[in-house]
PDB file of C-alpha atoms in Angstrom:
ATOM      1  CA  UNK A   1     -36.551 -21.907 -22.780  1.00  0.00           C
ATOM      2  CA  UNK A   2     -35.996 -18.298 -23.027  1.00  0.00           C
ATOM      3  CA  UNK A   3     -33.253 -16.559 -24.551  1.00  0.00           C
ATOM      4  CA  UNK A   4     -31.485 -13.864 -23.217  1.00  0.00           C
ATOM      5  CA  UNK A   5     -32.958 -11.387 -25.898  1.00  0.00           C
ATOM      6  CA  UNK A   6     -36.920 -12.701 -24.887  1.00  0.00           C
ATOM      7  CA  UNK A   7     -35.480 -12.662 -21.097  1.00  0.00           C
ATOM      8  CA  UNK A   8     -34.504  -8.442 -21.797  1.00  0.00           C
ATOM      9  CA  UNK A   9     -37.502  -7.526 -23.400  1.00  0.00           C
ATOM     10  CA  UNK A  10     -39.544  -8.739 -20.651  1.00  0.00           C
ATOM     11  CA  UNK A  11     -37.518  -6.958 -17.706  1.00  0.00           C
ATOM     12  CA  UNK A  12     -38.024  -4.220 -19.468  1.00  0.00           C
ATOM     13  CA  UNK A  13     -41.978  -4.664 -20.270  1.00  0.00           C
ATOM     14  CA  UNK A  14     -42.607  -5.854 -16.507  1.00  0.00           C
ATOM     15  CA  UNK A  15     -41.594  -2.483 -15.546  1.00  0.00           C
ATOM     16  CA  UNK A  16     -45.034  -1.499 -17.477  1.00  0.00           C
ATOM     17  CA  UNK A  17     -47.401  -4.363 -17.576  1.00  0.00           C
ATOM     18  CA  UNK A  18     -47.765  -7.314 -15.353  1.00  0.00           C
ATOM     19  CA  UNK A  19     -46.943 -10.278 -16.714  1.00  0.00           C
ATOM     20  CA  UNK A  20     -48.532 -13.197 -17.616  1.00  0.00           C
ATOM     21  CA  UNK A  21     -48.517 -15.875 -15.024  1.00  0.00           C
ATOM     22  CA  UNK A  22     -46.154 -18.181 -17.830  1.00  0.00           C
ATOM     23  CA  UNK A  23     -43.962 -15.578 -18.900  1.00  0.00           C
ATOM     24  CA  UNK A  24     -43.333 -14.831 -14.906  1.00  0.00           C
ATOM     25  CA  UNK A  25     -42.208 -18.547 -14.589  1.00  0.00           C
ATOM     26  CA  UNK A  26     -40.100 -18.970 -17.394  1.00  0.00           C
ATOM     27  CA  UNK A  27     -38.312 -15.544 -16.743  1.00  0.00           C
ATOM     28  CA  UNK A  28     -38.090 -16.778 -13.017  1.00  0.00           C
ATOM     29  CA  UNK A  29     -35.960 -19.807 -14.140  1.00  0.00           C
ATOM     30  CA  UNK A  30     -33.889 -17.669 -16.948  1.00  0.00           C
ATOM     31  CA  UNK A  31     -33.037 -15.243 -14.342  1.00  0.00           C
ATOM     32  CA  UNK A  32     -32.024 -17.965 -11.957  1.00  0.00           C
ATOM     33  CA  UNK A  33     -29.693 -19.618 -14.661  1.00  0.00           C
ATOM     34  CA  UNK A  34     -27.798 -16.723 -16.123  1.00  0.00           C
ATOM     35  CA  UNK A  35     -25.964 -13.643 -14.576  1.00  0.00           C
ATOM     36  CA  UNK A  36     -26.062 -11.088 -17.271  1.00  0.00           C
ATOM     37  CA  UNK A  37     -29.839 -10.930 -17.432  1.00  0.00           C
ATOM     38  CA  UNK A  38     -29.681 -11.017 -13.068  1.00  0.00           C
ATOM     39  CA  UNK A  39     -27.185  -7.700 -13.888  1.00  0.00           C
ATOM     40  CA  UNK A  40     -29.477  -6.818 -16.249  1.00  0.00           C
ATOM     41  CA  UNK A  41     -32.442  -6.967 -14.193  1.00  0.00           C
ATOM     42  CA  UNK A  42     -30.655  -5.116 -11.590  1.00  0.00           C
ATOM     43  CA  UNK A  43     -29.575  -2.151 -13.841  1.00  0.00           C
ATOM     44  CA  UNK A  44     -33.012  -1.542 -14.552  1.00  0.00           C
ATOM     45  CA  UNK A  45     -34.521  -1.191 -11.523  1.00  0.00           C
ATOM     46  CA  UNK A  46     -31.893   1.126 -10.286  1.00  0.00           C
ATOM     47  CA  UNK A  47     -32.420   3.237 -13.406  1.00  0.00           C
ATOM     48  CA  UNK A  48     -35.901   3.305 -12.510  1.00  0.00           C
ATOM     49  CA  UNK A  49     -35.467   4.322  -8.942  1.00  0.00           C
ATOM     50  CA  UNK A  50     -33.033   6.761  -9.299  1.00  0.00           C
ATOM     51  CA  UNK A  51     -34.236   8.518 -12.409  1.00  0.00           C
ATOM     52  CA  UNK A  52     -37.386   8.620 -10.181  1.00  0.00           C
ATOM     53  CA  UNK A  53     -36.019  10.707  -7.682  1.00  0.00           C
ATOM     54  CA  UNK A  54     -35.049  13.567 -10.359  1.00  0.00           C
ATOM     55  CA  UNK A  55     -38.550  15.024 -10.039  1.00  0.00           C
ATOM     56  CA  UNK A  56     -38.341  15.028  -6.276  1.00  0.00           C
ATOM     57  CA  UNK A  57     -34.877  17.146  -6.646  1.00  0.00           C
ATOM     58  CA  UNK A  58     -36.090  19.743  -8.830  1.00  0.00           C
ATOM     59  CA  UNK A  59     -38.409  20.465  -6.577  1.00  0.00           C
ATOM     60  CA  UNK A  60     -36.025  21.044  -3.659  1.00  0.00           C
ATOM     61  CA  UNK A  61     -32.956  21.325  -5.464  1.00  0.00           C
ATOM     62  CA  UNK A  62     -31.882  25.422  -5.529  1.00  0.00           C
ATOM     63  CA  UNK A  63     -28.662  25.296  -6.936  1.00  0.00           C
ATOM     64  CA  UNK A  64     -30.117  23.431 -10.172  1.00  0.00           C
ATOM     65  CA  UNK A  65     -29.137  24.555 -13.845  1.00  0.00           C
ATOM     66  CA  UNK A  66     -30.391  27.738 -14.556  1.00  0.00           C
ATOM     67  CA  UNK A  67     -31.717  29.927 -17.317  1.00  0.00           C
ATOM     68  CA  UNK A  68     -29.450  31.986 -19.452  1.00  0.00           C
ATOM     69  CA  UNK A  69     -29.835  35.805 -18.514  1.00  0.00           C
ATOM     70  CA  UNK A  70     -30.635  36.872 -21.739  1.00  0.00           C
ATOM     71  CA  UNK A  71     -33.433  34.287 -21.561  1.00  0.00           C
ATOM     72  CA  UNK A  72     -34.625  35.062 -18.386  1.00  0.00           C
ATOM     73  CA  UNK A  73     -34.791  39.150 -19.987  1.00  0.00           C
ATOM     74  CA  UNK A  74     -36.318  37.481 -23.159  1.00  0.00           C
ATOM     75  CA  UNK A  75     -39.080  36.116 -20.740  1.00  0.00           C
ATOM     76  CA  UNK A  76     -39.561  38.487 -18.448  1.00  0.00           C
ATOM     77  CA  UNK A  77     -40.453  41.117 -21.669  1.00  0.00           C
ATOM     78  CA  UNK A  78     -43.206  38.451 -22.908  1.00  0.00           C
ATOM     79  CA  UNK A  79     -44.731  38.385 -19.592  1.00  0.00           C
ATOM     80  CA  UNK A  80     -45.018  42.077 -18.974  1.00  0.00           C
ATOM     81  CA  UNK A  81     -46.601  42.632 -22.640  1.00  0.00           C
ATOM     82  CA  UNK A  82     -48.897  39.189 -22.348  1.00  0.00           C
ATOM     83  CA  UNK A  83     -49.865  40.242 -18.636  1.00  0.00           C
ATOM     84  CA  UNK A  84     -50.294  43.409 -18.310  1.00  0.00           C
ATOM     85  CA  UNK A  85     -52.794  45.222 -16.287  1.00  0.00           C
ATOM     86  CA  UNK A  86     -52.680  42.384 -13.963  1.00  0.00           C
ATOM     87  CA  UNK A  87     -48.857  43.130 -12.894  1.00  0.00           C
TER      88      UNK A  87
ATOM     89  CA  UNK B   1     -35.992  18.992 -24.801  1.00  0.00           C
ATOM     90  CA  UNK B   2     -32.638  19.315 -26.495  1.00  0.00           C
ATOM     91  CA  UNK B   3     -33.888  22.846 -28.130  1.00  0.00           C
ATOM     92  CA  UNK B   4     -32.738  25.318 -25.596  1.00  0.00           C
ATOM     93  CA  UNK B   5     -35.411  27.720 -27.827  1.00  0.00           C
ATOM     94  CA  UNK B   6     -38.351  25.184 -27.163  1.00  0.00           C
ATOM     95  CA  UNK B   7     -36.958  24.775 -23.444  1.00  0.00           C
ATOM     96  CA  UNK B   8     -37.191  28.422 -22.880  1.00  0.00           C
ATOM     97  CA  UNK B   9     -40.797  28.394 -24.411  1.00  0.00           C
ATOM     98  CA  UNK B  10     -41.561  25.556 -22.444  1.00  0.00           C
ATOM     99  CA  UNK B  11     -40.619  27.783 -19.083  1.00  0.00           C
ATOM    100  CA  UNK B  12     -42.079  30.911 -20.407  1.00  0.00           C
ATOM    101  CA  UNK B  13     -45.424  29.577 -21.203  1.00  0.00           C
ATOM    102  CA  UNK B  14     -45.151  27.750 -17.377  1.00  0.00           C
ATOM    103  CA  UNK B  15     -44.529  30.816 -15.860  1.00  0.00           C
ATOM    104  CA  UNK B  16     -47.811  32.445 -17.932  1.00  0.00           C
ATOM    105  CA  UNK B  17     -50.213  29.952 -16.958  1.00  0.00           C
ATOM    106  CA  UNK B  18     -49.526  30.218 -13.372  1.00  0.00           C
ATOM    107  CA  UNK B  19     -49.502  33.949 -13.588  1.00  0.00           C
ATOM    108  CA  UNK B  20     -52.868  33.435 -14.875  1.00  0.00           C
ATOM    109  CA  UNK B  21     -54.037  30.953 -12.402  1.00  0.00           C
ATOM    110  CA  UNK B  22     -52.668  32.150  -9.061  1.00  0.00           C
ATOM    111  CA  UNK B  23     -55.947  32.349  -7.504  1.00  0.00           C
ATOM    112  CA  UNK B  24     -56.330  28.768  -8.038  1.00  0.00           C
ATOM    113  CA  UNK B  25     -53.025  28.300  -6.533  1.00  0.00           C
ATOM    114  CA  UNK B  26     -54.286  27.664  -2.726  1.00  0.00           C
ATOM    115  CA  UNK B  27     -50.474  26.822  -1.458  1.00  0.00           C
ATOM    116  CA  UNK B  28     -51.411  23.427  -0.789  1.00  0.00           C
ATOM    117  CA  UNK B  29     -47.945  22.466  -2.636  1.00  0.00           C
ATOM    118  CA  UNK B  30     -44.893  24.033  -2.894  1.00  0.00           C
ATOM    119  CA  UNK B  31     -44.839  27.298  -5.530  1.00  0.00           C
ATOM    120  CA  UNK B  32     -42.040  24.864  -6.991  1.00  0.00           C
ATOM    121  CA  UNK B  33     -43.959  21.483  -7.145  1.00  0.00           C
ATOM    122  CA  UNK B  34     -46.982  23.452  -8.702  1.00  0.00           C
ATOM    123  CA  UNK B  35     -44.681  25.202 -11.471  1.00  0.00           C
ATOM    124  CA  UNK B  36     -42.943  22.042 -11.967  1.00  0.00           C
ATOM    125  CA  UNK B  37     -46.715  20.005 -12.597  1.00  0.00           C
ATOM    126  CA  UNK B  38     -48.016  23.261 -15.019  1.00  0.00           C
ATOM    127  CA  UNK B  39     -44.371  22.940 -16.872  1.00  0.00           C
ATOM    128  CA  UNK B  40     -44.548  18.851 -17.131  1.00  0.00           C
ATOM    129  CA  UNK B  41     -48.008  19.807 -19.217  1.00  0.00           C
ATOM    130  CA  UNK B  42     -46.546  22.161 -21.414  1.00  0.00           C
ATOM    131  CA  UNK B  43     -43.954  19.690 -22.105  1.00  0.00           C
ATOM    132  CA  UNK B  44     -46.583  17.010 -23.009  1.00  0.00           C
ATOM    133  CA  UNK B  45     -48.084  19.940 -25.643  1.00  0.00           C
ATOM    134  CA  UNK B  46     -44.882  20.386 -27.213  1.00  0.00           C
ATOM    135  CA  UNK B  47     -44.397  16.641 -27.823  1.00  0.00           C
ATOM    136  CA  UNK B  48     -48.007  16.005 -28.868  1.00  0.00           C
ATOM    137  CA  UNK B  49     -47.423  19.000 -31.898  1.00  0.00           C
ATOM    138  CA  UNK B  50     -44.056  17.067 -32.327  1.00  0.00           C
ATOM    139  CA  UNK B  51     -45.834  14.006 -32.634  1.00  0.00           C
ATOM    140  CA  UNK B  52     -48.205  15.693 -35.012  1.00  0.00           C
ATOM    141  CA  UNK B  53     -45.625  16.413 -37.506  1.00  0.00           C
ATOM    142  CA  UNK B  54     -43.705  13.255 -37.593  1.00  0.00           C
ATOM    143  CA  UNK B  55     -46.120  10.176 -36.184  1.00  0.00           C
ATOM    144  CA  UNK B  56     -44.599   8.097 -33.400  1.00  0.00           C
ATOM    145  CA  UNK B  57     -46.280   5.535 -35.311  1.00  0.00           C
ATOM    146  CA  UNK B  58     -44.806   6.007 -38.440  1.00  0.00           C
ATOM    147  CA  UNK B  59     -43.044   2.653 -39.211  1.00  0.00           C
ATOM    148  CA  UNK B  60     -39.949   4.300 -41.077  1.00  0.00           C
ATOM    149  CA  UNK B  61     -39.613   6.778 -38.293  1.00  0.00           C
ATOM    150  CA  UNK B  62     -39.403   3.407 -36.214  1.00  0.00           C
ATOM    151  CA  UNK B  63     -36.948   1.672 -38.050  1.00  0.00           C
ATOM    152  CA  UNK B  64     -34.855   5.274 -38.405  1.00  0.00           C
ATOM    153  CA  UNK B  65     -34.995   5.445 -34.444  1.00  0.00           C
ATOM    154  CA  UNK B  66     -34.060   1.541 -33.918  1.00  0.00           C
ATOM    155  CA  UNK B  67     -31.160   1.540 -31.283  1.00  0.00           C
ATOM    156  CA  UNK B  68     -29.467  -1.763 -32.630  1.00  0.00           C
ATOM    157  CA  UNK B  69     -31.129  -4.115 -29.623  1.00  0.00           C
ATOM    158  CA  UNK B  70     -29.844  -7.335 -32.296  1.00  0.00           C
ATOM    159  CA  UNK B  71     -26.419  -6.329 -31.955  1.00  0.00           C
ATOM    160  CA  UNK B  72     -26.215  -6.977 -28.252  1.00  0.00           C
ATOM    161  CA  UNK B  73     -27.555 -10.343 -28.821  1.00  0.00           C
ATOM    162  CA  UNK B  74     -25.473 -13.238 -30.368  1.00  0.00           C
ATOM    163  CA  UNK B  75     -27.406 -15.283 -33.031  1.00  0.00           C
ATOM    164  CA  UNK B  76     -28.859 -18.202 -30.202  1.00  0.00           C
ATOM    165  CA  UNK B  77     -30.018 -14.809 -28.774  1.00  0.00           C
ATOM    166  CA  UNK B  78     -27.496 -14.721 -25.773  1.00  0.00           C
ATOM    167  CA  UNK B  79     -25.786 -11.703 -24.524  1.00  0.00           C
ATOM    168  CA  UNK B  80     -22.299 -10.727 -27.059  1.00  0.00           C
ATOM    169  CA  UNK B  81     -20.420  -9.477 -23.771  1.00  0.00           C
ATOM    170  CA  UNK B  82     -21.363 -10.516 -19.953  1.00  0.00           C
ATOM    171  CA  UNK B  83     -23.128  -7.615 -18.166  1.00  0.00           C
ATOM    172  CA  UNK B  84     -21.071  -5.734 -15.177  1.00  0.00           C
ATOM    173  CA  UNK B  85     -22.141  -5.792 -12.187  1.00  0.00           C
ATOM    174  CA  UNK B  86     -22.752  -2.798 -11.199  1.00  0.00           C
ATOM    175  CA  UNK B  87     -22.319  -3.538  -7.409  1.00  0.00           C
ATOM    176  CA  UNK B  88     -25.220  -1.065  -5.538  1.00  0.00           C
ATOM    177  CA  UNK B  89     -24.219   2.230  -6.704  1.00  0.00           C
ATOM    178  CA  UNK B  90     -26.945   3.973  -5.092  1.00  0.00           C
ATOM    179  CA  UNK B  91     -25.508   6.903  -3.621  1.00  0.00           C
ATOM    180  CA  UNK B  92     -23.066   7.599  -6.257  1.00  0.00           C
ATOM    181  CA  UNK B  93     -25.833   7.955  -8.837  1.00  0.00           C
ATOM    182  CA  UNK B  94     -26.949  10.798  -6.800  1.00  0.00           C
ATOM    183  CA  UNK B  95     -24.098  12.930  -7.490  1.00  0.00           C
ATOM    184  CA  UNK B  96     -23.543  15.898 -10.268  1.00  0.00           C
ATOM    185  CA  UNK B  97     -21.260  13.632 -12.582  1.00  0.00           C
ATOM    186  CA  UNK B  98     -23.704  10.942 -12.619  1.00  0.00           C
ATOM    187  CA  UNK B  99     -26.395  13.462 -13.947  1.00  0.00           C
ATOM    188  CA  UNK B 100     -24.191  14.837 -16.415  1.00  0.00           C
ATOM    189  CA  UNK B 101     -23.045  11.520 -17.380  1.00  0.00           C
ATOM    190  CA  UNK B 102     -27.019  10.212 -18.017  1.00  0.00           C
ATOM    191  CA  UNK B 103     -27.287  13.703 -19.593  1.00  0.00           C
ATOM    192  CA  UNK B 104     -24.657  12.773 -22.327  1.00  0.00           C
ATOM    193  CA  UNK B 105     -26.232   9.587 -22.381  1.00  0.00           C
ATOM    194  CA  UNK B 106     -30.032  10.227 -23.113  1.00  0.00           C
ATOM    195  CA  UNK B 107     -28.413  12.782 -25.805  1.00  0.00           C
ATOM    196  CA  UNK B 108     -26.872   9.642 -27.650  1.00  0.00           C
ATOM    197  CA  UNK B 109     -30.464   8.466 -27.830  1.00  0.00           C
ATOM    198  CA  UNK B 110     -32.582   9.392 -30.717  1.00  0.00           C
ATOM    199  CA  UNK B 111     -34.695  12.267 -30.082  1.00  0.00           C
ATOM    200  CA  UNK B 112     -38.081  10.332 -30.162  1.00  0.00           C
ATOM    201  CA  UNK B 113     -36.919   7.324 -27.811  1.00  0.00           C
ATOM    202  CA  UNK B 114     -35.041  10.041 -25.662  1.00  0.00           C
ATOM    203  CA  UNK B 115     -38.765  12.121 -24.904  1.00  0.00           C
ATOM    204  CA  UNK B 116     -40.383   8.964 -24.625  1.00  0.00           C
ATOM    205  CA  UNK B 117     -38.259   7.711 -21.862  1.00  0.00           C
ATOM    206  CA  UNK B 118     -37.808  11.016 -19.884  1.00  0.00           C
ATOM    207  CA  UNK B 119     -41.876  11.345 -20.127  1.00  0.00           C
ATOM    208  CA  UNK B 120     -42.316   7.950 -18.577  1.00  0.00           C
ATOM    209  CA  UNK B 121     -39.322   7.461 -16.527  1.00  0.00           C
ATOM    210  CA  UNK B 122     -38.762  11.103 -14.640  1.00  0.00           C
ATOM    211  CA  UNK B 123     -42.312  12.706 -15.299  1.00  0.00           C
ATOM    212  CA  UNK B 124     -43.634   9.829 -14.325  1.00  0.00           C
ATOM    213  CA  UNK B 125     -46.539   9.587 -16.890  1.00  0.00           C
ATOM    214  CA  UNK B 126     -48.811   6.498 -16.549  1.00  0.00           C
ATOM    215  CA  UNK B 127     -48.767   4.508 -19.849  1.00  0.00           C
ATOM    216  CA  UNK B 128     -52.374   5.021 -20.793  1.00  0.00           C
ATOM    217  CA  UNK B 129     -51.578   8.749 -20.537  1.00  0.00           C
ATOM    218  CA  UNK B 130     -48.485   8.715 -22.731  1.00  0.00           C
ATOM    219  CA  UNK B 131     -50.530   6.523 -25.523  1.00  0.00           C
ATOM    220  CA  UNK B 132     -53.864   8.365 -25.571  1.00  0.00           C
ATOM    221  CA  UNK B 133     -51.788  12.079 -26.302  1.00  0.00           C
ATOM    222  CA  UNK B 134     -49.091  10.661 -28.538  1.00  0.00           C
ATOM    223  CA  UNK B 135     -51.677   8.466 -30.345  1.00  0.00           C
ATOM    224  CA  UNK B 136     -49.379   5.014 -30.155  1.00  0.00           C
ATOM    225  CA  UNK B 137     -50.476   1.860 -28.908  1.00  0.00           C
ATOM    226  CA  UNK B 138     -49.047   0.252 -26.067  1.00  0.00           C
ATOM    227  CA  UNK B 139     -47.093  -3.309 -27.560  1.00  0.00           C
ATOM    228  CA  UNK B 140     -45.440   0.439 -29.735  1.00  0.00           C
ATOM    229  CA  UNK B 141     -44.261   2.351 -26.531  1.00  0.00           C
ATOM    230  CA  UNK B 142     -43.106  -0.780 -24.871  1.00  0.00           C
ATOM    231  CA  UNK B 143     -40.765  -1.677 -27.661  1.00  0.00           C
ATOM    232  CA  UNK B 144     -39.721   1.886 -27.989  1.00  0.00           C
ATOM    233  CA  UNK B 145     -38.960   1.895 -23.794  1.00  0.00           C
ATOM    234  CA  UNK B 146     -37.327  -1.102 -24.480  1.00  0.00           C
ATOM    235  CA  UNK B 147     -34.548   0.538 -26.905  1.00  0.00           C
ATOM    236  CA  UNK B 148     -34.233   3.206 -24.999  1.00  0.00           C
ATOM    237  CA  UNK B 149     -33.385   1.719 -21.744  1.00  0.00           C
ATOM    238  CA  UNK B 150     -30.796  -0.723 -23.992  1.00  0.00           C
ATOM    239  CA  UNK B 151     -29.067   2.277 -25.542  1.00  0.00           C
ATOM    240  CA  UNK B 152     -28.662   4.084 -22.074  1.00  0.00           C
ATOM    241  CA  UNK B 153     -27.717   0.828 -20.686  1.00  0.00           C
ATOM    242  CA  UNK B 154     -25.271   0.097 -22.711  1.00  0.00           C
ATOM    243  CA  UNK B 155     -23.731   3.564 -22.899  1.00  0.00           C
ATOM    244  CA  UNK B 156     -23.761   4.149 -18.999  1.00  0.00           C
ATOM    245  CA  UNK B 157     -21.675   1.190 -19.025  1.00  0.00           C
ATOM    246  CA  UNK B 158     -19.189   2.153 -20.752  1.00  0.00           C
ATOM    247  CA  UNK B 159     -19.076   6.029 -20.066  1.00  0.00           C
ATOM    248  CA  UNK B 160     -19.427   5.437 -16.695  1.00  0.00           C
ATOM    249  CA  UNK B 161     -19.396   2.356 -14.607  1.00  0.00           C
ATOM    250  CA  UNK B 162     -15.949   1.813 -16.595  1.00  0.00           C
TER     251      UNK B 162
END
């Protein structure tokens, strides 16, 4: 029988390996039997999901954190010396 | 990257390489999706020479990084406190305080576990990728994800499902 420590570790690792067909079962029937690791479970995936959709909103998202104007100077310098002739 | 110094690098270097490559650049994405897929590289670079100073692998810097997963657990190995529930916060996770929240969050992490995480979890990087540059093995950046996601866990409860 699992414990609820065994039960974590594997909701987190199926998120990067599939498991093996025993492991599956007995995390099938932990899961079943307790609520914390269900929550637990849940949390995850939701993590997952949204933290995937950070990607997507940097690359639509205009009103995302931008750079400091100094920096942006700072930058804008290096690329004029490091490029030039082909500005 | 926590450094705003190595951040601003990481951008300026971005913006260099696709200066230098815009003839490759046939518009087939958007300018932003292409920028953001040069800059996830030169984020990669800057954690591989991290990773060549102080080893991922390096069993103290391990045991230095360990977010306590044992104190969670009760000695039989059951959970201290019952989980919340959550309920299906989808849509508020999309908001601004949510990000700032998981910002304050993924700070609270050690630096290693924090890169780790945000290299798999938002860049998206396949294992294999993430073990043949940083030189760990797999069973390694499991256990690693594994503290990670049970420190942000655990602090996202209480900062802000609470």
């Amino acid at each position: 029988m699992l414990t609820c420590k065994d039960a974590s570790r594997l909701i987190s690792e199926r998120q990067e390996r599939p498991l093996g067909i025993g492991e599956l079962w007995a995390l099938r029937l932990h899961l079943w039997l307790c609520v914390s690791c269900r929550r637990f479970a849940r949390q995850l995936g939701l993590l997952r999901r949204v933290l995937r959709t950070l990607l997507r909103r940097m690359e639509t998202d205009v009103d995302g954190p931008e750079l400091a104007p100094e920096a942006r100077e700072r930058i804008r310098k290096v690329l004029a010396e490091r490029n030039a002739g082909t500005f | 990257m926590r450094d705003p110094h190595k951040a601003e690098e990481a951008v300026q270097e971005t913006l260099l390489a696709a200066l230098q490559a815009r003839e490759r650049f046939a518009g087939q994405a958007s300018t932003r999706t292409w920028l953001i897929g040069i800059l996830k590289h030169k984020v990669m670079d800057q954690f591989r020479r991290e990773a060549r100073e102080a080893p991922l692998d390096d069993p103290d810097a391990l045991a230095d990084d360990d977010i306590d997963t044992h104190a969670c657990f009760a000695e039989d190995g059951h959970w201290h406190e019952r989980l919340s529930d959550w309920g299906n916060p989808e849509k508020t996770l999309q908001t601004n305080q949510f990000w700032a929240v998981l910002q304050r969050c993924l700070d609270f992490l050690p630096a290693r576990l924090a890169r780790l995480f945000v290299l798999r979890e938002v860049m998206e990087e396949e294992t294999e990728t993430i073990c043949q540059e940083l030189s760990i093995t797999p069973t390694n950046l499991w256990t690693m994800l594994y503290r990670a996601r049970m420190g942000l866990r655990q602090c996202l409860e209480r900062s802000w499902v609470a």
